Tab-separated table of C-alpha atoms in Angstrom:
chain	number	residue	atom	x	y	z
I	150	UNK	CA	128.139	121.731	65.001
I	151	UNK	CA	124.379	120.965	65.805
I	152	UNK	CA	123.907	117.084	66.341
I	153	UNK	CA	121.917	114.803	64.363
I	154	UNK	CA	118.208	114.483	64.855
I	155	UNK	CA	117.403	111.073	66.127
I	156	UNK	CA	114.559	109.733	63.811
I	157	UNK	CA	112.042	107.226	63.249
I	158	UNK	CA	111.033	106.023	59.686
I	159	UNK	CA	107.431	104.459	59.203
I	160	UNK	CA	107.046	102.683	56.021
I	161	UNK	CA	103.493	102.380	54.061
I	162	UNK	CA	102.748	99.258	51.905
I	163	UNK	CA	101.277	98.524	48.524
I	164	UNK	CA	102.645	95.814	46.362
I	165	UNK	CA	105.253	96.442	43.641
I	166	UNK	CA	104.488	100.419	44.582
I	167	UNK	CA	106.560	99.951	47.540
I	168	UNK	CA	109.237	100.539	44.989
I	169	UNK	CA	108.957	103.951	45.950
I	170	UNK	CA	109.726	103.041	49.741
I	171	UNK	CA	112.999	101.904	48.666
I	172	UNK	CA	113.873	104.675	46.788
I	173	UNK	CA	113.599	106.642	49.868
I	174	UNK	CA	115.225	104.771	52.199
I	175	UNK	CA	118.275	104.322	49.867
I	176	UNK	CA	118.558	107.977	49.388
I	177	UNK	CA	118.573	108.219	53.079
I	178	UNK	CA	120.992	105.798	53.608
I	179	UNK	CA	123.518	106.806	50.937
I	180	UNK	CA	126.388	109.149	51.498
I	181	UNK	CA	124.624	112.527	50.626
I	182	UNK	CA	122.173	111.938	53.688
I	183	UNK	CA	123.327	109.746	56.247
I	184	UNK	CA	124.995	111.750	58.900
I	185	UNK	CA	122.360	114.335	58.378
I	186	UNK	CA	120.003	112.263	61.304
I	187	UNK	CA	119.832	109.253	63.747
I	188	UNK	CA	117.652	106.401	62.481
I	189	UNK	CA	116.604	104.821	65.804
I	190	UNK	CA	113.770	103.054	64.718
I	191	UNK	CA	112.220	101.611	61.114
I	192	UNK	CA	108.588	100.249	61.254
I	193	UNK	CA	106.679	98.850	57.915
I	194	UNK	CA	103.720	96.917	56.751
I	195	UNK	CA	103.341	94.795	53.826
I	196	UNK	CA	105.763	95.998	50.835
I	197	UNK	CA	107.350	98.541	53.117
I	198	UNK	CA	107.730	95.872	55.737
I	199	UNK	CA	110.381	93.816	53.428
I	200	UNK	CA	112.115	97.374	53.006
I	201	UNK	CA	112.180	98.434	56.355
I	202	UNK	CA	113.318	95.138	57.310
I	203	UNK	CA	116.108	95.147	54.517
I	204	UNK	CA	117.161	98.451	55.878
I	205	UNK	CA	117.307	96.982	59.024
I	206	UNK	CA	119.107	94.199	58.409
I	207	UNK	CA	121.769	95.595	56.862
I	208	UNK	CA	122.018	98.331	59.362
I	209	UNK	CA	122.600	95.950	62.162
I	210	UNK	CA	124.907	93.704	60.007
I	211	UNK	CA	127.675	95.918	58.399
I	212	UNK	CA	125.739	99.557	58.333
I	213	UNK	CA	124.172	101.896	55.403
I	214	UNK	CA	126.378	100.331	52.030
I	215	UNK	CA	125.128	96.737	53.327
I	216	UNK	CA	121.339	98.613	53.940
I	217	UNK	CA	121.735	99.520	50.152
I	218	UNK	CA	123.238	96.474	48.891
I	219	UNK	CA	119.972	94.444	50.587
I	220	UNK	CA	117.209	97.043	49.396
I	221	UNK	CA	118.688	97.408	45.730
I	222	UNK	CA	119.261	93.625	45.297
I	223	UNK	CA	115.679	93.263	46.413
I	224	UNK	CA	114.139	94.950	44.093
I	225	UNK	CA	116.420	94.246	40.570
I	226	UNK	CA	115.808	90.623	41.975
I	227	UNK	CA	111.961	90.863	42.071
I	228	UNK	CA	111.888	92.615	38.294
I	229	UNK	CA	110.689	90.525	35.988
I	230	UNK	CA	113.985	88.873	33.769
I	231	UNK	CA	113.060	86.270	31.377
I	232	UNK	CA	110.285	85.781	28.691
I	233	UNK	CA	108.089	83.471	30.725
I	234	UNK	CA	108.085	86.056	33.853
I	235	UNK	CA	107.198	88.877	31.542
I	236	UNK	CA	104.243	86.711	29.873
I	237	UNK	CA	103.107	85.907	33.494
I	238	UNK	CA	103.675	89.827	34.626
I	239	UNK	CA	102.062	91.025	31.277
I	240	UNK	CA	98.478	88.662	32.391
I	241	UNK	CA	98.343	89.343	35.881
I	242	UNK	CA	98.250	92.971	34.962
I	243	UNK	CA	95.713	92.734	31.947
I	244	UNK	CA	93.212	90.318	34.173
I	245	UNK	CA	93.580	93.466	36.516
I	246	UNK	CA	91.982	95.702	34.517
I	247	UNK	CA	89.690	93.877	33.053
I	248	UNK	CA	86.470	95.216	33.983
I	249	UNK	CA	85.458	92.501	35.695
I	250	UNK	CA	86.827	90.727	38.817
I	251	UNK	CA	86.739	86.792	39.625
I	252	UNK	CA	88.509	86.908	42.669
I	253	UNK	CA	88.863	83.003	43.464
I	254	UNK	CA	89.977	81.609	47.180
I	255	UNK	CA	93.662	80.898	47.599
I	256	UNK	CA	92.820	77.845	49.282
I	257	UNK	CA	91.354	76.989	45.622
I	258	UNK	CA	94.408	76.408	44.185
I	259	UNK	CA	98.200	76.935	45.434
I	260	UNK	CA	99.220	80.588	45.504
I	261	UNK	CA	102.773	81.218	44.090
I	262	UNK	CA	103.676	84.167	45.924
I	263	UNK	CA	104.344	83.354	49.358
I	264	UNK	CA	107.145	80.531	48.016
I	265	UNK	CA	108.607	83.459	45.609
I	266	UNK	CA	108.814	86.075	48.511
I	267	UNK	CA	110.344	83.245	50.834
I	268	UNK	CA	112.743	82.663	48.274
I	269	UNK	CA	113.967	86.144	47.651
I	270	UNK	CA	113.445	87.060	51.428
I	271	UNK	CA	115.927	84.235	52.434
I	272	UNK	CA	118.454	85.642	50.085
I	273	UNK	CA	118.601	89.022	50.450
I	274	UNK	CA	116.980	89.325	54.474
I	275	UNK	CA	119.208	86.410	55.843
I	276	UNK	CA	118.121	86.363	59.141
I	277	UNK	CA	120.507	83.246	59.924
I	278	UNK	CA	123.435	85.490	59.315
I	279	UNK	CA	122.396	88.860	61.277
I	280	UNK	CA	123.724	89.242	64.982
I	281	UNK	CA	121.853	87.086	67.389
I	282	UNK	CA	122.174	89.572	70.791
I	283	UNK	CA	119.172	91.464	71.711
I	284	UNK	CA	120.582	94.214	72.096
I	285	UNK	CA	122.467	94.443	68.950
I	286	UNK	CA	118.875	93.739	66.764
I	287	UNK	CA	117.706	96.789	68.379
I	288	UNK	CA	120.148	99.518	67.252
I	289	UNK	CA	117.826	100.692	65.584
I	290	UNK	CA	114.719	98.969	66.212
I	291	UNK	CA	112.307	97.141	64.111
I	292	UNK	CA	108.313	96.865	64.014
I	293	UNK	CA	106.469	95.068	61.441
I	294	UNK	CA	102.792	95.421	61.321
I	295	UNK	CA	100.531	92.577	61.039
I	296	UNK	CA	96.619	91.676	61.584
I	297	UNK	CA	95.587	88.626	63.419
I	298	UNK	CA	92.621	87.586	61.518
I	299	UNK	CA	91.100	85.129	64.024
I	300	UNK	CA	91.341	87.772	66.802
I	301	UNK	CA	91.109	90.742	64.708
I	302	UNK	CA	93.535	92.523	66.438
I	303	UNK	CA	96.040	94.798	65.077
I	304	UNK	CA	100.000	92.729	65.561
I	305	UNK	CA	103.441	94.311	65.376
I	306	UNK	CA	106.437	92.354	65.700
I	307	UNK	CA	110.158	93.600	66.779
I	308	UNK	CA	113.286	92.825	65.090
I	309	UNK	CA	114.736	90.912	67.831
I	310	UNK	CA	112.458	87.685	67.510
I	311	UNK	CA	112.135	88.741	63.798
I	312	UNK	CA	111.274	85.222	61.510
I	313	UNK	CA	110.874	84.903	57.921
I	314	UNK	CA	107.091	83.945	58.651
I	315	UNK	CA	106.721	87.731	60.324
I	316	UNK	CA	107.491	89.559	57.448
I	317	UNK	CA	105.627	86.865	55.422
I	318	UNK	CA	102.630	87.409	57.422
I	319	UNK	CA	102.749	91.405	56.747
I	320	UNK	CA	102.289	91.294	53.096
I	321	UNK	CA	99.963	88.504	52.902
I	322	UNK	CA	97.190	90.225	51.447
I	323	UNK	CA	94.369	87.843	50.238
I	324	UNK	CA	93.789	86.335	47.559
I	325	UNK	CA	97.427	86.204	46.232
I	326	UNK	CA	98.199	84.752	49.919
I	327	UNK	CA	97.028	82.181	52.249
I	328	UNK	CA	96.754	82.901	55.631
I	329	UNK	CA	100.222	82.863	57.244
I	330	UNK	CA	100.797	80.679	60.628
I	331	UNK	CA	103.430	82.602	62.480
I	332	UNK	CA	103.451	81.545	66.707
I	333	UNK	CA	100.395	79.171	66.009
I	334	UNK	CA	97.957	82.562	65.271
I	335	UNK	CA	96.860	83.055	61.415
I	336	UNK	CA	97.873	86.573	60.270
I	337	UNK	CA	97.014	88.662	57.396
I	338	UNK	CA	99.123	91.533	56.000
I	339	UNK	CA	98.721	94.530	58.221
I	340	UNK	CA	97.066	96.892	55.780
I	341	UNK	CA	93.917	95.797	57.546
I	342	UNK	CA	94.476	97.001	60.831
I	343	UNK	CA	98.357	99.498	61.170
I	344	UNK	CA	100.092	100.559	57.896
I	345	UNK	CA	102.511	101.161	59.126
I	346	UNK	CA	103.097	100.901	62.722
I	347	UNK	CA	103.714	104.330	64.160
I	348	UNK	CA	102.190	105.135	67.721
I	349	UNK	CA	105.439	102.394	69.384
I	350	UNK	CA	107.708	104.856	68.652
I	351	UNK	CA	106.551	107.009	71.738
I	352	UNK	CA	107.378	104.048	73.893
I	353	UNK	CA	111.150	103.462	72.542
I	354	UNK	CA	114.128	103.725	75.571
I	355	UNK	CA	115.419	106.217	72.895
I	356	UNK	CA	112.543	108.055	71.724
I	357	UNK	CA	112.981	110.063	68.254
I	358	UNK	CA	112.768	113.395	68.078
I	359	UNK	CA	111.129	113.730	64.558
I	360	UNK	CA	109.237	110.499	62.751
I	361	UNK	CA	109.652	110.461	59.181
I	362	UNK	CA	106.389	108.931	57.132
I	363	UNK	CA	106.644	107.416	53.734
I	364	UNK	CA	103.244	106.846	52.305
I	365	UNK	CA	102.403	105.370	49.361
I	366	UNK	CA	98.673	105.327	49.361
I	367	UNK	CA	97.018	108.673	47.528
I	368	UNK	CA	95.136	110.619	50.511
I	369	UNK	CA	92.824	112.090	47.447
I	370	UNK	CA	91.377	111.038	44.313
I	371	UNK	CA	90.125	113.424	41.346
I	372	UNK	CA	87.432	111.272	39.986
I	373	UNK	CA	84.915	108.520	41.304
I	374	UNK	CA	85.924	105.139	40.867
I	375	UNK	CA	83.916	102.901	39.233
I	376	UNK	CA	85.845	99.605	37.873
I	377	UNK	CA	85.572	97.178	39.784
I	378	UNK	CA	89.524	97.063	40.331
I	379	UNK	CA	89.035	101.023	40.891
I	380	UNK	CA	87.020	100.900	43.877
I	381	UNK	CA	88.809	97.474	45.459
I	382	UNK	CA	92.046	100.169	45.249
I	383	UNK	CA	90.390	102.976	46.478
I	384	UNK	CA	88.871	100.813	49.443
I	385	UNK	CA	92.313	99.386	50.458
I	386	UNK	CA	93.706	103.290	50.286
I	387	UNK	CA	91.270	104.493	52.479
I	388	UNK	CA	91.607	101.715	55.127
I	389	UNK	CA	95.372	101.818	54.911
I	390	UNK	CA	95.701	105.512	55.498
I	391	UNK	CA	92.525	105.551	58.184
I	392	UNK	CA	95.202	103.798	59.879
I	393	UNK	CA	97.850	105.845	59.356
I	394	UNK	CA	96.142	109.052	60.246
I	395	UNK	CA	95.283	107.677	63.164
I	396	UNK	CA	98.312	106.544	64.238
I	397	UNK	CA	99.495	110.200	63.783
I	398	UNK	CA	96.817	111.797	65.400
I	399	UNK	CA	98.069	109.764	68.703
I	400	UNK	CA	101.482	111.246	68.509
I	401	UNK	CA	99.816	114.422	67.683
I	402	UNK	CA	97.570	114.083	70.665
I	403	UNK	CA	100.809	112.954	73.087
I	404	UNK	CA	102.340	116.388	71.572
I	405	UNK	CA	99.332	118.663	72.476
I	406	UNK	CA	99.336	117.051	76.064
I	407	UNK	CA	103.286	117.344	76.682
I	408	UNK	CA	102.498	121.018	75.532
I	409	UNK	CA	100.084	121.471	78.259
I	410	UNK	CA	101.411	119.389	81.011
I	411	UNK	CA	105.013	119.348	81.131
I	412	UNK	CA	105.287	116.839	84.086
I	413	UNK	CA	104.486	114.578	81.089
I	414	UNK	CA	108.094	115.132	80.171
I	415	UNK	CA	109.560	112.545	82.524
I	416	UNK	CA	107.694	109.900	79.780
I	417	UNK	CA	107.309	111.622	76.440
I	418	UNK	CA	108.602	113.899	74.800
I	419	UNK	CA	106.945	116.555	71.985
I	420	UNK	CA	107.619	114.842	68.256
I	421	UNK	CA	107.928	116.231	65.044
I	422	UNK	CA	106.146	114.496	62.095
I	423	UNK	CA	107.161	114.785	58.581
I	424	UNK	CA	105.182	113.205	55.706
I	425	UNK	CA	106.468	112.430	52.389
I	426	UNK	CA	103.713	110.756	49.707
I	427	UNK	CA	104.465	109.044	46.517
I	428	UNK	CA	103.345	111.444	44.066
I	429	UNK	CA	102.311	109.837	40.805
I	430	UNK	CA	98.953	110.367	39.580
I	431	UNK	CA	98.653	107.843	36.698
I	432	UNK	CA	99.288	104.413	39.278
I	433	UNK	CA	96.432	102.223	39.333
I	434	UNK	CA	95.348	99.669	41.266
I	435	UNK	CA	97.020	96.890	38.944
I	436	UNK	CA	100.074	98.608	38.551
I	437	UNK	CA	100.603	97.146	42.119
I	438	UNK	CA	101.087	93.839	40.609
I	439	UNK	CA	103.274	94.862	37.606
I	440	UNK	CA	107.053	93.592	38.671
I	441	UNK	CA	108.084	95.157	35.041
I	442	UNK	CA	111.563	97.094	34.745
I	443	UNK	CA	110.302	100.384	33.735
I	444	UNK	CA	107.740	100.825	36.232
I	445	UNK	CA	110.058	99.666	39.584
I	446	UNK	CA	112.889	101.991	38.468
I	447	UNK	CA	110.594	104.747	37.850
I	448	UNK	CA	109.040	104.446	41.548
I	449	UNK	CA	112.645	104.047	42.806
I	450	UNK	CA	114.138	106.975	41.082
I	451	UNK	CA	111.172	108.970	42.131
I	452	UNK	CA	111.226	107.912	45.589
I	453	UNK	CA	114.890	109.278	45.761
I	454	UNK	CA	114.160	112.657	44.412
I	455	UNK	CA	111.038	112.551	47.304
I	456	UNK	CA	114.060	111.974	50.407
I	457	UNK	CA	114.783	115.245	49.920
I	458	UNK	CA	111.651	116.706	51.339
I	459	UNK	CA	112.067	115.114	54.504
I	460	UNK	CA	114.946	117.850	55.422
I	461	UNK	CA	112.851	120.567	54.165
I	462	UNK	CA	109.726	122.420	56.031
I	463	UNK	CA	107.104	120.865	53.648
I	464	UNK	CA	107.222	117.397	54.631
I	465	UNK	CA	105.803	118.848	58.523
I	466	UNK	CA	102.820	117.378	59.431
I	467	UNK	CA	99.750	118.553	59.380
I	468	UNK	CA	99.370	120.117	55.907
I	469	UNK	CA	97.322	120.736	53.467
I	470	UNK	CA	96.731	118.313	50.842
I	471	UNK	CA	98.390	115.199	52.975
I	472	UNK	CA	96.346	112.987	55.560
I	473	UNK	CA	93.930	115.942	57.301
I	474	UNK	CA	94.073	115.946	60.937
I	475	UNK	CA	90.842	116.644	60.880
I	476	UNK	CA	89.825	113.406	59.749
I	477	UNK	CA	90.564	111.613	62.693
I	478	UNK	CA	90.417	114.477	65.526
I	479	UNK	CA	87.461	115.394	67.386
I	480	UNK	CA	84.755	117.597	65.824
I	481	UNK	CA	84.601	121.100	67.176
């Protein structure tokens, strides 16, 4: 019997679409899927930053049922449940799409996300009850990407120093956040600068022999966006999966080199890269702040039929139709 691959899973942000991230992790993590590969190492920005580091958490704690149990309370948790949450859920959307925009400083007024993510982050996360040993926080490891602002340099924290504030900081996308103070530096979610943190994983003591991409940001769009809230979207997509592809490319680049220099092979080792994308074409950029029932279990259910690809040879990286190589490799 052929042993398990070991694996690295990179998670891609974007609001309530990150839905769709936990789909796919829980489909990996239930029974059907578990034993079929290694997870060594979860990394995440933003929305997939609370997944991978509910994933995480309960990996570390009690294994893949405790994983599940985190990542499902989550996100029935964050679903809008009473009459005054669906009034608030039903505005935030419509002001959205409005075809104007009056985007207004969160220093203007006090934001009421960042106390609502705390909230839910302390009950389901619960750092204060995961294993304190090193050693133990890194089986599998953890990176959460994050962009100092001040600096402007791209920030990934590990699991084993892993604070509420971290995670914080990696979703805090202005204007529904402040700036978050995490180690006396002022951090803004990481879709600005790595989303999701991938090129670490060639660095690991246990490197992974395949890393698995969930991304939730559309590589391609059919028509030109012209809404205001059309082309804010389509400018966060293309910065957040810039990123991305060229966090690839560098693995892809290590791969090519191992290839042709196999004295390499005492540091790195050749990868494979799998890509899975959320694949709904009627999402739009407010969608991302609609918590309502219908839309998170539709992203979750669809995310779990998605796992599926990752153990078949479509999800290999480069293809056509996902993030083109070409877009971040040297011209020729």
């Amino acid at each position: 019997m052929s042993r398990a691959p070991r694996v690295a899973i990179a998670c891609q942000g974007g609001g309530s679409h990150a839905a769709f991230v936990a789909g796919v992790l829980c489909r990996l993590l239930g029974p059907d899927f578990r034993d079929r590969f290694e997870p060594v190492a979860i990394s995440g920005t933003s929305g997939g930053a609370i997944c991978a580091s509910l994933a995480w958490a309960g990996l570390i704690a009690e294994g893949p049922t405790d994983a599940l149990r985190r990542l499902q309370g989550f996100w029935n948790d964050l679903e809008v449940h009473d009459a005054l949450d669906a009034w608030t859920n039903f505005w935030s959307v419509w002001l959205a799409r409005a075809p104007f925009t009056a985007e207004i400083s969160p220093y203007a007024y006090v934001p009421i996300a960042e106390p609502g993510l705390r909230k839910l982050l302390a009950r389901h996360l619960a750092l204060e009850r995961l294993p304190v040993d090193p050693g133990l926080r890194g089986q599998p490891k953890l990176l959460i990407g994050a962009t100092d602002i001040l600096a402007g340099e791209r920030v990934v924290f590990h699991g084993e120093t892993l604070t509420y504030d971290d995670v914080i900081a990696s979703a805090a996308v202005p204007p529904l956040f402040r700036a978050v103070n995490a180690d006396g530096k002022l951090y803004w979610d990481g879709l600005f600068s790595t989303n999701p943190p991938v090129r670490e994983f060639t660095d690991l003591p246990e490197k992974p022999e395949e890393v698995w991409v969930v991304q939730i940001n559309p590589q391609r769009r059919r028509v030109e966006p012209r809404a205001m809230s059309e082309i804010i979207d389509r400018r966060n997509e293309l910065s957040g999966n810039l990123s991305l592809g060229q966090e690839l490319y560098f693995i892809s680049k290590i791969n090519d080199l191992c290839r042709a220099y196999p004295v390499l092979a005492d540091h790195y080792k050749e990868i494979k890269l799998r890509v899975v994308e959320l694949d709904i074409e009627d999402l739009d950029y407010p969608s991302k702040l609609d918590r309502s029932h219908n839309l998170i279990h539709r992203l979750m259910h669809h995310g779990q039929e998605r796992a599926e690809w990752f153990f078949e040879g479509r999800s290999e990286w480069p293809r056509s139709g996902s993030l083109p190589k070409r877009a971040v490799s040297p011209a020729r």
